[in-house]
Amino acid sequence: MSLQYDLHSHSRSSDGALSPSELVARAAAQGVSHLALTDHDTTAGLAQAQQAAQQLGINLINGIELSVTWNKHCFHIVGLNIAPDCPVLMTGMAKIQAIRWARVEKIANLLEKKKIFGSFAAVTQAAGQTGMITRSHFADFLCQQQYVESEQAAFDTYLAEGKSAYVSTTWAGLDEAVSWINAAGGVAVLAHPMRYHLTMSWMKRFLTAFKDCGGRGIEVVTGRANPDEVRRAALLAQQFSLACSVGSDFHNPKNPWLELGRLAPLPEHSQPVWDLF
Ligand code: AMP
Ligand code: MN
Ligand code: MN
Ligand code: MN
C-alpha cells in the first residue's frame, strides 16, 4: 500500500459534514493511508474514527485543531498524535469549549438584533450533544432559512470579522495551547499558514513565538495551497527548523475541489512531521 498522508480533517464532531466513521471510510476510498481527524477544539470523534480505521485497515492519527488568540488575532494550531485522555489536554479543551459556548449565545443574540430568530435552537440541534458549534453551523442555518444564498454569503454578510453578527473572541493563549498538545505527547503544528494574510515580519514574529512555546511543525501542503504558497511555507519550515505537515482541511463532500488525500507531495528535503510521531 502506498503512503498517502492527510493530517487535517473535520467530522460532525465539529463543522464537518460526515460522521467520524463516514469520514474514515471516505479517506480509505480515496487512498489515504494515514488520516488525522482534527476537529475544532474537541476529541469527541476520535474513538469512533479509531474503530472505523481498524476495520478498514487505515491508520488514524489522533488530532485536534485548537483555536488560539495571539496578538488579538485568531490562529489555528493542529495537535497531531495526541493522547486524547491526557488530563492537561482535557482541561484545556474544556476551557476553549466554554468560550465557544458563550460565543454561540452572543452570535445568536446579534442575529436576533437583525430580526433573525431561531439560530440558537437550530445550531445546538445540528451540533448534537458533543459537537462543537462553529460559525459554519450559523452559516448553514442562514442558508437553510434563505437569509443568504450561500455559506460564503453568510460569512460575507453576517459572520466574518467586522460584520454584524461577528463576536470578537479571546481563545486560548498560544503558549497554553502548545503546552496542552505537548503534555498530551503530540506535535503542535501551525495550520494553513497562508490563510492569516500576515506580512513576512509578522509571520516571523509569530513563528518565533510559536517555537519558543514548543511548537514543532507547520502545514506546508494544504488543501487549497498553490505551488507558490507551498514553496513559501517550505522555506519558513526550513528557516525555523519546523517539521512539515500535509493536510486537506476537508469538511464536506459538497466541495468537489477539496478532497481527502488530494495533496501535492512535500517539497524535496522537507522533514515530514510524521517522523516525529
Ligand atoms: P469558528 O472557529 O467558529 O470561528 O469557525 C471557523 C470555521 O468556519 C472554519 O474552520 C471554517 O470551516 C469556516 N470559515 C471561516 N471563515 C470562513 C469564510 N470566510 N468562508 C467560509 N467558511 C469560513
Ligand atoms: Mn472548520
Ligand atoms: Mn482552521
Ligand atoms: Mn480545519
Short mmCIF file of C-alpha atoms and ligand atoms in Angstrom, two decimals:
data_model
loop_
_atom_site.label_atom_id
_atom_site.label_comp_id
_atom_site.label_asym_id
_atom_site.label_seq_id
_atom_site.Cartn_x
_atom_site.Cartn_y
_atom_site.Cartn_z
CA MET A 1 0.00 0.00 0.00
CA SER A 2 1.42 3.36 -0.93
CA LEU A 3 1.70 6.05 1.72
CA GLN A 4 -0.69 8.96 1.49
CA TYR A 5 -0.93 11.23 4.48
CA ASP A 6 -3.78 13.64 5.18
CA LEU A 7 -3.27 15.20 8.58
CA HIS A 8 -6.09 17.76 8.79
CA SER A 9 -9.79 16.89 8.53
CA HIS A 10 -13.14 17.51 10.20
CA SER A 11 -16.10 15.37 11.17
CA ARG A 12 -19.54 16.13 12.51
CA SER A 13 -17.96 16.43 15.96
CA SER A 14 -17.21 19.97 14.80
CA ASP A 15 -18.08 21.53 11.45
CA GLY A 16 -17.53 18.57 9.13
CA ALA A 17 -20.46 17.06 7.24
CA LEU A 18 -19.60 13.38 7.76
CA SER A 19 -19.66 11.27 10.89
CA PRO A 20 -16.19 10.16 12.04
CA SER A 21 -16.69 6.67 10.60
CA GLU A 22 -18.02 8.04 7.29
CA LEU A 23 -15.00 10.33 7.10
CA VAL A 24 -12.58 7.46 7.68
CA ALA A 25 -14.37 5.33 5.05
CA ARG A 26 -14.15 8.16 2.54
CA ALA A 27 -10.45 8.65 3.29
CA ALA A 28 -9.81 4.94 2.76
CA ALA A 29 -11.70 5.04 -0.54
CA GLN A 30 -9.55 7.99 -1.64
CA GLY A 31 -6.37 6.02 -0.99
CA VAL A 32 -5.35 7.76 2.24
CA SER A 33 -3.14 5.51 4.35
CA HIS A 34 -2.72 7.87 7.34
CA LEU A 35 -5.57 10.20 8.31
CA ALA A 36 -5.64 12.65 11.21
CA LEU A 37 -9.04 13.71 12.49
CA THR A 38 -8.57 17.27 13.76
CA ASP A 39 -11.93 18.64 14.86
CA HIS A 40 -12.16 22.16 16.24
CA ASP A 41 -11.44 22.12 19.97
CA THR A 42 -12.70 18.59 20.57
CA THR A 43 -11.54 14.98 20.57
CA ALA A 44 -15.09 13.64 20.76
CA GLY A 45 -14.97 11.95 17.34
CA LEU A 46 -11.70 10.10 17.79
CA ALA A 47 -13.00 6.91 19.41
CA GLN A 48 -15.47 6.25 16.60
CA ALA A 49 -12.86 7.14 13.99
CA GLN A 50 -10.32 4.75 15.54
CA GLN A 51 -12.82 1.94 15.46
CA ALA A 52 -13.64 2.54 11.79
CA ALA A 53 -9.95 2.83 10.92
CA GLN A 54 -9.19 -0.54 12.49
CA GLN A 55 -11.96 -2.17 10.50
CA LEU A 56 -10.82 -0.58 7.24
CA GLY A 57 -7.11 -1.09 7.82
CA ILE A 58 -6.04 2.54 7.65
CA ASN A 59 -4.04 4.49 10.23
CA LEU A 60 -5.95 7.08 12.24
CA ILE A 61 -3.78 9.66 13.96
CA ASN A 62 -5.44 11.28 16.96
CA GLY A 63 -5.64 15.01 16.37
CA ILE A 64 -7.32 18.27 17.28
CA GLU A 65 -7.40 21.83 15.90
CA LEU A 66 -7.18 24.34 18.72
CA SER A 67 -8.39 27.94 18.46
CA VAL A 68 -5.79 30.38 19.71
CA THR A 69 -5.55 34.13 20.11
CA TRP A 70 -2.14 35.70 19.64
CA ASN A 71 -1.74 39.47 19.44
CA LYS A 72 -5.52 39.83 19.17
CA HIS A 73 -5.68 37.58 16.08
CA CYS A 74 -7.06 34.07 15.77
CA PHE A 75 -4.70 31.26 14.77
CA HIS A 76 -5.35 27.55 14.46
CA ILE A 77 -2.89 25.10 15.97
CA VAL A 78 -3.27 21.47 14.97
CA GLY A 79 -2.17 18.90 17.55
CA LEU A 80 -1.10 15.60 15.98
CA ASN A 81 -0.56 12.23 17.63
CA ILE A 82 -2.05 13.40 20.92
CA ALA A 83 -3.22 11.19 23.76
CA PRO A 84 -6.90 12.19 23.94
CA ASP A 85 -7.24 11.14 27.58
CA CYS A 86 -4.42 13.41 28.79
CA PRO A 87 -5.87 15.37 31.75
CA VAL A 88 -3.96 18.56 30.87
CA LEU A 89 -5.35 18.50 27.33
CA MET A 90 -8.84 17.68 28.57
CA THR A 91 -8.84 20.60 30.99
CA GLY A 92 -7.53 22.97 28.33
CA MET A 93 -10.08 21.77 25.82
CA ALA A 94 -12.88 22.33 28.34
CA LYS A 95 -11.72 25.93 28.71
CA ILE A 96 -11.98 26.61 24.96
CA GLN A 97 -15.28 24.76 24.77
CA ALA A 98 -16.72 27.09 27.42
CA ILE A 99 -15.55 30.09 25.39
CA ARG A 100 -17.19 28.57 22.29
CA TRP A 101 -20.44 28.02 24.16
CA ALA A 102 -20.59 31.57 25.43
CA ARG A 103 -19.93 32.80 21.90
CA VAL A 104 -22.82 30.79 20.44
CA GLU A 105 -25.28 32.72 22.57
CA LYS A 106 -23.68 36.03 21.66
CA ILE A 107 -23.84 35.31 17.92
CA ALA A 108 -27.48 34.23 18.23
CA ASN A 109 -28.30 37.45 20.10
CA LEU A 110 -26.64 39.58 17.42
CA LEU A 111 -28.64 37.78 14.73
CA GLU A 112 -31.83 38.46 16.71
CA LYS A 113 -30.98 42.16 16.57
CA LYS A 114 -31.13 41.71 12.79
CA LYS A 115 -34.58 40.10 13.20
CA ILE A 116 -33.18 36.63 12.53
CA PHE A 117 -34.69 34.29 15.09
CA GLY A 118 -34.19 30.64 15.92
CA SER A 119 -30.48 30.28 15.23
CA PHE A 120 -29.58 29.12 18.76
CA ALA A 121 -32.04 26.22 18.66
CA ALA A 122 -31.00 25.28 15.13
CA VAL A 123 -27.23 25.23 15.70
CA THR A 124 -27.44 23.39 19.02
CA GLN A 125 -29.67 20.78 17.43
CA ALA A 126 -27.39 20.41 14.42
CA ALA A 127 -24.30 20.01 16.58
CA GLY A 128 -25.85 17.38 18.85
CA GLN A 129 -24.65 16.50 22.33
CA THR A 130 -20.90 16.54 21.82
CA GLY A 131 -20.40 18.58 18.67
CA MET A 132 -18.53 21.87 18.76
CA ILE A 133 -20.58 24.71 17.31
CA THR A 134 -18.69 26.89 14.85
CA ARG A 135 -19.62 29.80 12.64
CA SER A 136 -20.16 27.24 9.87
CA HIS A 137 -23.22 26.00 11.77
CA PHE A 138 -24.63 29.52 11.74
CA ALA A 139 -23.79 29.79 8.03
CA ASP A 140 -25.75 26.58 7.38
CA PHE A 141 -28.73 27.91 9.31
CA LEU A 142 -28.69 31.23 7.43
CA CYS A 143 -28.59 29.33 4.14
CA GLN A 144 -31.31 26.87 5.04
CA GLN A 145 -33.60 29.68 6.18
CA GLN A 146 -32.78 31.55 2.95
CA TYR A 147 -31.41 34.66 4.60
CA VAL A 148 -28.42 34.24 2.28
CA GLU A 149 -27.74 32.33 -0.92
CA SER A 150 -24.54 30.59 0.08
CA GLU A 151 -22.38 29.84 3.08
CA GLN A 152 -19.82 32.26 1.75
CA ALA A 153 -22.51 34.96 1.63
CA ALA A 154 -23.39 34.16 5.26
CA PHE A 155 -19.79 34.90 6.22
CA ASP A 156 -19.57 37.95 3.98
CA THR A 157 -22.82 39.46 5.29
CA TYR A 158 -23.00 38.38 8.94
CA LEU A 159 -20.24 36.16 10.33
CA ALA A 160 -16.87 37.39 9.11
CA GLU A 161 -14.76 39.78 11.17
CA GLY A 162 -16.36 43.21 11.28
CA LYS A 163 -19.81 42.03 10.12
CA SER A 164 -23.00 42.43 12.14
CA ALA A 165 -23.01 39.03 13.89
CA TYR A 166 -19.25 38.79 14.43
CA VAL A 167 -18.20 38.26 18.02
CA SER A 168 -14.63 39.11 18.81
CA THR A 169 -13.35 36.20 20.90
CA THR A 170 -10.30 35.59 23.06
CA TRP A 171 -9.44 31.92 22.66
CA ALA A 172 -6.61 30.05 24.37
CA GLY A 173 -3.17 31.63 24.52
CA LEU A 174 -0.60 30.30 22.06
CA ASP A 175 1.65 29.12 24.89
CA GLU A 176 -1.27 27.40 26.60
CA ALA A 177 -2.48 25.53 23.51
CA VAL A 178 1.01 24.35 22.55
CA SER A 179 1.73 23.25 26.12
CA TRP A 180 -1.50 21.19 26.24
CA ILE A 181 -0.57 19.46 22.98
CA ASN A 182 2.95 18.77 24.23
CA ALA A 183 1.59 17.49 27.56
CA ALA A 184 -0.52 15.04 25.56
CA GLY A 185 2.63 13.81 23.78
CA GLY A 186 1.58 15.42 20.50
CA VAL A 187 3.18 17.64 17.91
CA ALA A 188 1.90 21.23 17.63
CA VAL A 189 1.59 22.38 14.02
CA LEU A 190 0.63 25.80 12.65
CA ALA A 191 -2.44 25.19 10.46
CA HIS A 192 -2.84 26.76 7.00
CA PRO A 193 -0.11 29.40 7.44
CA MET A 194 -1.08 31.43 4.38
CA ARG A 195 -4.67 31.92 5.48
CA TYR A 196 -3.81 34.58 8.06
CA HIS A 197 -2.52 37.06 5.45
CA LEU A 198 0.40 38.05 7.65
CA THR A 199 3.22 40.22 6.41
CA MET A 200 6.56 38.42 6.40
CA SER A 201 7.71 40.26 9.50
CA TRP A 202 4.56 39.29 11.44
CA MET A 203 4.84 35.70 10.21
CA LYS A 204 8.41 35.60 11.52
CA ARG A 205 7.34 37.12 14.82
CA PHE A 206 4.59 34.54 15.10
CA LEU A 207 6.87 31.60 14.28
CA THR A 208 9.49 32.83 16.74
CA ALA A 209 6.85 32.89 19.49
CA PHE A 210 5.50 29.51 18.34
CA LYS A 211 8.94 27.90 18.52
CA ASP A 212 9.59 29.48 21.93
CA CYS A 213 6.38 27.88 23.22
CA GLY A 214 7.38 24.45 21.92
CA GLY A 215 5.66 24.37 18.52
CA ARG A 216 7.31 21.88 16.18
CA GLY A 217 5.53 21.86 12.82
CA ILE A 218 3.90 23.87 10.06
CA GLU A 219 1.44 22.83 7.35
CA VAL A 220 3.35 23.11 4.11
CA VAL A 221 0.87 21.40 1.79
CA THR A 222 -2.75 22.36 2.49
CA GLY A 223 -5.93 21.68 0.56
CA ARG A 224 -6.14 24.96 -1.27
CA ALA A 225 -2.49 25.96 -1.41
CA ASN A 226 -1.00 26.81 -4.80
CA PRO A 227 2.61 25.86 -5.65
CA ASP A 228 3.92 29.28 -4.67
CA GLU A 229 2.28 29.04 -1.23
CA VAL A 230 3.75 25.56 -0.75
CA ARG A 231 7.19 26.87 -1.66
CA ARG A 232 6.89 29.81 0.77
CA ALA A 233 5.70 27.59 3.61
CA ALA A 234 8.53 25.11 2.96
CA LEU A 235 11.02 27.96 3.16
CA LEU A 236 9.57 29.07 6.50
CA ALA A 237 9.79 25.48 7.75
CA GLN A 238 13.46 25.41 6.82
CA GLN A 239 14.23 28.82 8.33
CA PHE A 240 12.55 27.95 11.62
CA SER A 241 13.53 24.26 11.74
CA LEU A 242 9.90 23.17 11.74
CA ALA A 243 8.70 19.78 10.55
CA CYS A 244 6.36 19.81 7.55
CA SER A 245 2.77 18.63 7.60
CA VAL A 246 0.25 17.94 4.84
CA GLY A 247 -3.50 18.24 5.33
CA SER A 248 -6.54 18.92 3.19
CA ASP A 249 -8.71 20.58 5.90
CA PHE A 250 -11.56 18.54 4.42
CA HIS A 251 -15.01 19.50 5.74
CA ASN A 252 -17.65 18.47 3.25
CA PRO A 253 -18.01 16.22 0.17
CA LYS A 254 -20.14 19.02 -1.31
CA ASN A 255 -16.89 20.82 -2.18
CA PRO A 256 -15.57 18.71 -5.07
CA TRP A 257 -12.49 20.89 -5.41
CA LEU A 258 -11.26 19.88 -1.97
CA GLU A 259 -10.97 16.12 -1.43
CA LEU A 260 -9.39 13.98 1.25
CA GLY A 261 -5.84 12.95 0.35
CA ARG A 262 -5.70 15.02 -2.80
CA LEU A 263 -2.49 16.76 -1.85
CA ALA A 264 0.75 17.67 -3.56
CA PRO A 265 3.87 15.87 -2.29
CA LEU A 266 6.11 17.66 0.19
CA PRO A 267 8.93 19.56 -1.49
CA GLU A 268 12.27 17.75 -1.51
CA HIS A 269 14.39 17.99 1.63
CA SER A 270 11.38 18.73 3.84
CA GLN A 271 11.31 16.93 7.17
CA PRO A 272 7.93 15.18 7.37
CA VAL A 273 6.07 15.78 10.60
CA TRP A 274 5.30 12.05 10.87
CA ASP A 275 8.98 11.42 11.57
CA LEU A 276 8.18 12.93 14.99
CA PHE A 277 5.31 10.55 15.82
P1 AMP B 1 -15.10 29.35 14.16
O1 AMP B 1 -13.92 28.55 14.65
O2 AMP B 1 -16.35 29.04 14.92
O3 AMP B 1 -14.81 30.80 14.07
O4 AMP B 1 -15.43 28.82 12.72
C1 AMP B 1 -14.41 28.76 11.82
C2 AMP B 1 -14.80 27.82 10.70
O5 AMP B 1 -15.69 28.48 9.82
C3 AMP B 1 -13.58 27.50 9.87
O6 AMP B 1 -12.95 26.35 10.35
C4 AMP B 1 -14.14 27.29 8.51
O7 AMP B 1 -14.62 25.97 8.42
C5 AMP B 1 -15.29 28.25 8.48
N1 AMP B 1 -14.97 29.57 7.91
C6 AMP B 1 -14.29 30.57 8.49
N2 AMP B 1 -14.22 31.66 7.70
C7 AMP B 1 -14.89 31.34 6.58
C8 AMP B 1 -15.21 32.04 5.39
N3 AMP B 1 -14.81 33.31 5.18
N4 AMP B 1 -15.92 31.39 4.47
C9 AMP B 1 -16.35 30.13 4.66
N5 AMP B 1 -16.08 29.42 5.76
C10 AMP B 1 -15.37 30.01 6.72
MN MN B 2 -13.87 24.43 10.15
MN MN B 3 -8.51 26.10 10.59
MN MN B 4 -9.52 22.82 9.93
#
